[in-house]
GROMACS .gro file of C-alpha atoms in nm:
model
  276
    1UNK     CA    1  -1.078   0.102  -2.746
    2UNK     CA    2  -0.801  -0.166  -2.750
    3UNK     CA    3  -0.537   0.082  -2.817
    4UNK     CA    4  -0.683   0.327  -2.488
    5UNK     CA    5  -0.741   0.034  -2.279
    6UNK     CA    6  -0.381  -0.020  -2.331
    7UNK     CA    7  -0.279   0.357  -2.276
    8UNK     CA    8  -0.423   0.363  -1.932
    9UNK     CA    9  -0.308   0.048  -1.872
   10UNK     CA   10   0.062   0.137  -1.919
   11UNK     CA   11   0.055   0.485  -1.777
   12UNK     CA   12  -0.058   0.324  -1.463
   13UNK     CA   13   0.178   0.091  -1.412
   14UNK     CA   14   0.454   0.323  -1.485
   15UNK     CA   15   0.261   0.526  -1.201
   16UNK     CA   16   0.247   0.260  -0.986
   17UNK     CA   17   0.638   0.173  -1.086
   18UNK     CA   18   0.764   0.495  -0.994
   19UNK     CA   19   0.563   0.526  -0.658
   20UNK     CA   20   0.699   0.176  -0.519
   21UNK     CA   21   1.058   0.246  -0.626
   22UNK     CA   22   1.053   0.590  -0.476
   23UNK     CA   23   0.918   0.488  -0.169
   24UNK     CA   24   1.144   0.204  -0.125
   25UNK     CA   25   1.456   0.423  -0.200
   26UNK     CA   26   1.367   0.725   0.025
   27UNK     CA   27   1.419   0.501   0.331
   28UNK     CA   28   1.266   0.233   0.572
   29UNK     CA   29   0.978   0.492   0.699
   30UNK     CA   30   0.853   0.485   0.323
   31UNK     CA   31   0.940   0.124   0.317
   32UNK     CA   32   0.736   0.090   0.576
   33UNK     CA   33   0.439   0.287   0.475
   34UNK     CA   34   0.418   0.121   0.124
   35UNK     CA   35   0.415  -0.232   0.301
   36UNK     CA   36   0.131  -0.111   0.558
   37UNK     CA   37  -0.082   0.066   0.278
   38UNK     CA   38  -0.006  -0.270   0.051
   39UNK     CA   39  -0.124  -0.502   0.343
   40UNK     CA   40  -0.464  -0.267   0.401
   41UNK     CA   41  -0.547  -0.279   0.105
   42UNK     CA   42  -0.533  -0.671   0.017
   43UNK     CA   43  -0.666  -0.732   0.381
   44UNK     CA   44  -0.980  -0.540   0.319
   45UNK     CA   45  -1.016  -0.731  -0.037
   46UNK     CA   46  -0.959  -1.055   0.109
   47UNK     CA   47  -1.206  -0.995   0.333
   48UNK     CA   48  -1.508  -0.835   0.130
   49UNK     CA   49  -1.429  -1.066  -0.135
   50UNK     CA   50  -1.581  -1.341   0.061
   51UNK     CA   51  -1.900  -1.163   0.118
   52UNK     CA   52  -2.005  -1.296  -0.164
   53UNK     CA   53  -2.002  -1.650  -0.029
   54UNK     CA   54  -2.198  -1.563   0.288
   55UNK     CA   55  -1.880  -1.534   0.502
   56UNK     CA   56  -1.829  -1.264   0.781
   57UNK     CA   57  -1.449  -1.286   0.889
   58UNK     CA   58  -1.368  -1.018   1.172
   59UNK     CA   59  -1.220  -0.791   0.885
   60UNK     CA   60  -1.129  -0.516   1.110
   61UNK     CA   61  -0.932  -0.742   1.401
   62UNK     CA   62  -0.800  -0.908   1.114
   63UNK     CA   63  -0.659  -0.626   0.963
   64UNK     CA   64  -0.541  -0.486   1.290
   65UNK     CA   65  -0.366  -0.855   1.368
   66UNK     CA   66  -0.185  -0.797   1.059
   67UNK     CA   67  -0.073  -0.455   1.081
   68UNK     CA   68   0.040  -0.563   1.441
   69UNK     CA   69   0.250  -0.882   1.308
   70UNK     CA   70   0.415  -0.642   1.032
   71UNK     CA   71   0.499  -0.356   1.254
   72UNK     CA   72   0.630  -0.610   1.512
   73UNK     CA   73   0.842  -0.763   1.252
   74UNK     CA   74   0.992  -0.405   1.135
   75UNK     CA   75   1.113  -0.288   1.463
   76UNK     CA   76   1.244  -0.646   1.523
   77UNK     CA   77   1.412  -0.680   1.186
   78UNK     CA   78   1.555  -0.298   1.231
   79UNK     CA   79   1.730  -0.431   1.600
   80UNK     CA   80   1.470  -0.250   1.812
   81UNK     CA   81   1.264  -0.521   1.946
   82UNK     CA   82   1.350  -0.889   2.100
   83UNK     CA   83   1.182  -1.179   1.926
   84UNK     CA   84   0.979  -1.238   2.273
   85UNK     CA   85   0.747  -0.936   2.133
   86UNK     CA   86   0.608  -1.208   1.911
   87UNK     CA   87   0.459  -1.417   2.283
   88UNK     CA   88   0.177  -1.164   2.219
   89UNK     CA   89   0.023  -1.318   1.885
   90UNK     CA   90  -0.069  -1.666   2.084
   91UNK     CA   91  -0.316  -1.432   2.294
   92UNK     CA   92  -0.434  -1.226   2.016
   93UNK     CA   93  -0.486  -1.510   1.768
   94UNK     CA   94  -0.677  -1.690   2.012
   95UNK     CA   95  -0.878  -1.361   2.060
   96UNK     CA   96  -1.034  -1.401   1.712
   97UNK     CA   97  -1.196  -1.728   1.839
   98UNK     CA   98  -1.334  -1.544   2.142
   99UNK     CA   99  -1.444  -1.268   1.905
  100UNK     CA  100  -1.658  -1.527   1.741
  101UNK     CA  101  -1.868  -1.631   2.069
  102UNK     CA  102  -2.023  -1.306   2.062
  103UNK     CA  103  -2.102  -1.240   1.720
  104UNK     CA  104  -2.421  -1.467   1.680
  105UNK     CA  105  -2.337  -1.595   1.322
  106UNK     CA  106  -2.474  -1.937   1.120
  107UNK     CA  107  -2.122  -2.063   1.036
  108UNK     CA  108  -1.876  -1.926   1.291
  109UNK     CA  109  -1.582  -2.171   1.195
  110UNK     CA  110  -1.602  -2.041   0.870
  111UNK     CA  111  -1.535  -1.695   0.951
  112UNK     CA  112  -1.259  -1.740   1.178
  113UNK     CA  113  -1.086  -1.981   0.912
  114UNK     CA  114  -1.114  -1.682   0.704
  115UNK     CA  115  -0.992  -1.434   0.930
  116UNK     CA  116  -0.663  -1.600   1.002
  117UNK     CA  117  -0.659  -1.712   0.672
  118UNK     CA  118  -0.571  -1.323   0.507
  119UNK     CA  119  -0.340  -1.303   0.803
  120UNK     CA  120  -0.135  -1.578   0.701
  121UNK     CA  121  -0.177  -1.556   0.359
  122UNK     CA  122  -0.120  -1.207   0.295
  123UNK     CA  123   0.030  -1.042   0.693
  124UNK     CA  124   0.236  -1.332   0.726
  125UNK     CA  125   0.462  -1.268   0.364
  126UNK     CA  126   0.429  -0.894   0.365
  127UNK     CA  127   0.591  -0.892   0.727
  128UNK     CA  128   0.880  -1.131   0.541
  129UNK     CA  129   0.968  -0.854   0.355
  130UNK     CA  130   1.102  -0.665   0.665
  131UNK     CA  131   1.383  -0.947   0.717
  132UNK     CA  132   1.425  -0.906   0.312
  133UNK     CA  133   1.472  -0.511   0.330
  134UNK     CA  134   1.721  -0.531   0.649
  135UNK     CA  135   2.068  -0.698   0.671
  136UNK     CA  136   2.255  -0.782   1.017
  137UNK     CA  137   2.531  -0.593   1.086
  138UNK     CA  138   2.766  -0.496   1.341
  139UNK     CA  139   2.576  -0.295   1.629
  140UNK     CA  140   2.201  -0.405   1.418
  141UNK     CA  141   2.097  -0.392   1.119
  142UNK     CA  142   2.111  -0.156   0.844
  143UNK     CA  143   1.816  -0.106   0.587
  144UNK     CA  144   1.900  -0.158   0.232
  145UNK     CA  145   1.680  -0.089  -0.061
  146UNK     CA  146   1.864  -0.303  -0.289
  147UNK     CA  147   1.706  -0.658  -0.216
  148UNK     CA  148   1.344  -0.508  -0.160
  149UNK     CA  149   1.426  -0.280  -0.524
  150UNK     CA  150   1.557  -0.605  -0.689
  151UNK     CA  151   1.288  -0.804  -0.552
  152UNK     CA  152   1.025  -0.624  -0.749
  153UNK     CA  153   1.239  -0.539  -1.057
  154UNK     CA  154   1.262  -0.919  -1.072
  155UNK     CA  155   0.887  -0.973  -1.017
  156UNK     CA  156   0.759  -0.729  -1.273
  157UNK     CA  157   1.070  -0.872  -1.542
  158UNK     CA  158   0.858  -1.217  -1.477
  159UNK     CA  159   0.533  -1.062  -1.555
  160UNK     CA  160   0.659  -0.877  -1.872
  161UNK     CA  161   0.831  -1.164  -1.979
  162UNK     CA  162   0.580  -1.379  -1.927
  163UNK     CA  163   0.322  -1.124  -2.117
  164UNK     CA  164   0.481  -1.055  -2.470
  165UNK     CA  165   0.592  -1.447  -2.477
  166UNK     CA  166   0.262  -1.568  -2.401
  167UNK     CA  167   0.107  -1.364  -2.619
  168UNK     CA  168   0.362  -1.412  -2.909
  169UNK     CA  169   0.424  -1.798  -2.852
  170UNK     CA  170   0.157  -1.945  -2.645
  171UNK     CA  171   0.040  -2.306  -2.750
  172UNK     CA  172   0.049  -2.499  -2.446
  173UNK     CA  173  -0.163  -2.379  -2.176
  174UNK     CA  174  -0.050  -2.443  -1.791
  175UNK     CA  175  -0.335  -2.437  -1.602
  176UNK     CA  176  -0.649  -2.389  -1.814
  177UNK     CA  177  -0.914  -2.470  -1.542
  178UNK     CA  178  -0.808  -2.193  -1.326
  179UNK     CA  179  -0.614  -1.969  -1.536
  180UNK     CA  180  -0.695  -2.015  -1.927
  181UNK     CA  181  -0.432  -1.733  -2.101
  182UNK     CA  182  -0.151  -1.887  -1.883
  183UNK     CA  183   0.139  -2.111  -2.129
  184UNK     CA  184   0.371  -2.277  -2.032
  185UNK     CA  185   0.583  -2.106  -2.330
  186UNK     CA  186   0.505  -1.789  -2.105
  187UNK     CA  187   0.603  -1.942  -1.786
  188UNK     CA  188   0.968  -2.013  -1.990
  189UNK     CA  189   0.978  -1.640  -2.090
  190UNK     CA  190   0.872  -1.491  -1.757
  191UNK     CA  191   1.168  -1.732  -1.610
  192UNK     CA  192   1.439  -1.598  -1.843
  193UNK     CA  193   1.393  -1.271  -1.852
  194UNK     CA  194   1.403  -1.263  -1.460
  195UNK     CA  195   1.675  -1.435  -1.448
  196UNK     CA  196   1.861  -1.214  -1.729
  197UNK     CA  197   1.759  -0.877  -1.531
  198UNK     CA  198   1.895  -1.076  -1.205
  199UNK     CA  199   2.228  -1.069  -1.417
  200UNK     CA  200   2.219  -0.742  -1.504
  201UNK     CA  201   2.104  -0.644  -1.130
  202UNK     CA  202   2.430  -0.808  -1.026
  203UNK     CA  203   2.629  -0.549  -1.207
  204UNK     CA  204   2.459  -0.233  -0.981
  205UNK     CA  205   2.385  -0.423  -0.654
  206UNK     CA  206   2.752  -0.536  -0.636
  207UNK     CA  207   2.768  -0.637  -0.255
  208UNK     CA  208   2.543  -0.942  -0.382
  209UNK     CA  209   2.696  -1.203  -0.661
  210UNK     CA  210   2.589  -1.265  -0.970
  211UNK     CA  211   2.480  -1.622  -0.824
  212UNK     CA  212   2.223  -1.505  -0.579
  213UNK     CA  213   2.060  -1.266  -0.829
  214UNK     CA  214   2.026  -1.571  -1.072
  215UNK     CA  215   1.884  -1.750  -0.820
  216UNK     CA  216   1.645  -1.511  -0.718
  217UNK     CA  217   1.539  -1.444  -1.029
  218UNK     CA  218   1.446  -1.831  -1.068
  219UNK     CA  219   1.294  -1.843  -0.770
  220UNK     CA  220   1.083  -1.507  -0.748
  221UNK     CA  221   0.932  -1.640  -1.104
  222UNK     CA  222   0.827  -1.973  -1.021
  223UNK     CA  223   0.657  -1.848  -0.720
  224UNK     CA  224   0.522  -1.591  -0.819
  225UNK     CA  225   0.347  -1.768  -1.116
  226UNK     CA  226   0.196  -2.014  -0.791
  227UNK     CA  227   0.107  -1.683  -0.612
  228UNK     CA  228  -0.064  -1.551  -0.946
  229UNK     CA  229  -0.248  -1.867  -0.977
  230UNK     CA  230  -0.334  -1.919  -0.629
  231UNK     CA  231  -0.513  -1.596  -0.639
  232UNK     CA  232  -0.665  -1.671  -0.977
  233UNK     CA  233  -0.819  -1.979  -0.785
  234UNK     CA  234  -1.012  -1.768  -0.520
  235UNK     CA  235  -1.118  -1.504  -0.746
  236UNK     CA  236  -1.299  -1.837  -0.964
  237UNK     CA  237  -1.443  -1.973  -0.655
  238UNK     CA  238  -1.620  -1.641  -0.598
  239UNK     CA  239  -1.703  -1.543  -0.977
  240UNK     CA  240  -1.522  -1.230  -0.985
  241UNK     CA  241  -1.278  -1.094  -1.240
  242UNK     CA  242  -1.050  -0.866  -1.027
  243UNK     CA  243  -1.054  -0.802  -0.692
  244UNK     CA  244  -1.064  -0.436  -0.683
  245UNK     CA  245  -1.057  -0.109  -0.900
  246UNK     CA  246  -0.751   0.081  -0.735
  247UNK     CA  247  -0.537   0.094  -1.000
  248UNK     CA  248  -0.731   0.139  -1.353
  249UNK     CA  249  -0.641  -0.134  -1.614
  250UNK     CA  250  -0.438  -0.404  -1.331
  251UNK     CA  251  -0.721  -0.466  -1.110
  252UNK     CA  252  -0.714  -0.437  -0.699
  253UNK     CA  253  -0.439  -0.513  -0.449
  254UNK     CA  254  -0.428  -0.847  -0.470
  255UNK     CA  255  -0.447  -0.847  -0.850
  256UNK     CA  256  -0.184  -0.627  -0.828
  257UNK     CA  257   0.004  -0.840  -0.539
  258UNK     CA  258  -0.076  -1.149  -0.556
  259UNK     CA  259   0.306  -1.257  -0.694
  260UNK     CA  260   0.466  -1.080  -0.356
  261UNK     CA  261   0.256  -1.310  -0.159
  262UNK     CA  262   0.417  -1.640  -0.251
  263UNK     CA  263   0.741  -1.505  -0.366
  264UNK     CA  264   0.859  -1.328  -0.036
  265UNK     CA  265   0.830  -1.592   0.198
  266UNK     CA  266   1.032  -1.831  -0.068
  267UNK     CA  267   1.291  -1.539  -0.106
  268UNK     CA  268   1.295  -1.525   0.279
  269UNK     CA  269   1.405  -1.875   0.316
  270UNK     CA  270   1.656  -1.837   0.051
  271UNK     CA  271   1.846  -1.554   0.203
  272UNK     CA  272   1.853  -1.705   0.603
  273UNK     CA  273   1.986  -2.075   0.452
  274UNK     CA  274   2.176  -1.986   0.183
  275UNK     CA  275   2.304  -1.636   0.208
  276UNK     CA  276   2.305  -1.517   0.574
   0.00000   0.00000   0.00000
């Protein structure tokens, strides 16, 4: 059972592998389809995850808020759009509080909190990775596969990393209350083997130095061990295991995602101070 559990588990990810580097090669339309579907499909999780704990966020203007904020992003990150598109989110958040008059419910705080929380927590870094996938340049900007490619290459280097080390070596454990198979001897792996492939990234993806890969591949492990966590800590407060089925053997979206949330806004920072 052990040995088919495992199987599935693999062939799935190798699935799931091919279908997020082929879509991020092929071009920013594809780009851009992956990040809506990805954004959907955590959204809607967020959301009917805290069902459980009597809460009723406006799931369906919170998804469209979302989709809105990373669409708005893409054609302003691609040159087509002035920053001044963005005016329109003070109105529109606002709207979820108006929303709420009408809906009649026991705890209506609670449900907006909610609301605006999945479009911060999940909208807010997904639309980050527009300004990761395109680069100024002369005339606009061009889209270029190689950060957004080496961005996940980088994240799924932590995760195996931190996988066969923890399972090899792990003693210590990192956080136990919200996360018990987590070491800190796996934190250490995940760390250097990102950082390794960001080495060996820097001999492909040339136009970047070996530096910046280095340093993305420190700081896309770190955070994405917080963003792992982090999403370990709301699954715990509502009892569940994973937050989805989509992909058999890894969970839901935000099982699945949950790294990407913390790392892009961190790798978004990085590149405007230190690189652009």
């Amino acid at each position: 059972m052990k040995l088919s559990n495992f199987v599935v588990r693999t062939i799935s990810g190798l699935l799931f592998a091919l279908l997020v580097i082929g879509s991020v090669y092929l071009g920013q339309i594809s780009f851009a389809i992956l990040m809506g579907v990805i954004l959907i499909g955590s959204l809607f999780e967020f959301y009917r995850l805290s069902f459980k704990v009597r809460v009723r966020p406006q799931m369906f203007y919170g998804v469209a808020l979302g989709l809105l904020l990373f669409f708005t992003t893409f054609l302003q990150a691609s040159g087509i759009l002035i920053p001044i598109m963005f005016y329109a989110f003070v109105p529109l958040t606002l709207g979820v509080f108006i929303v709420e008059l009408y809906r009649n419910h026991s705890r209506p705080f609670t449900n907006i909190a909610y609301t605006l929380l999945g479009v911060a927590y999940i909208a807010g870094p997904i639309a980050m990775m527009n300004y990761i996938a395109f680069t100024p340049s002369i005339g606009g900007a061009v889209y270029d596969f190689r950060l957004v490619m080496g961005f996940f290459f980088l994240l799924w280097a932590n995760d195996t990393g931190a996988y066969l080390v923890g399972m090899s070596m792990g003693r210590n454990k990192l956080f136990p209350r919200i996360s018990p198979k987590k070491s800190w001897e796996g934190l250490i792996g995940g760390v250097i083997v990102a950082v390794g492939v960001g080495a060996f990234l820097s001999m492909f993806f040339t136009d970047y130095k070996l530096g910046m890969w280095i340093s993305l591949g420190f700081l896309i492990a770190v955070a994405g061990v917080f963003g792992d966590l982090v999403e370990s800590m709301y699954k715990r407060s509502l009892q569940v295991k994973d937050s989805g089925n989509i992909m058999p053997g890894h969970g839901g979206f935000l099982d699945r995602f949950d790294a990407v949330f913390f790392a892009a806004p961190i790798v978004f920072v990085y590149l405007q101070l230190i690189v652009v």
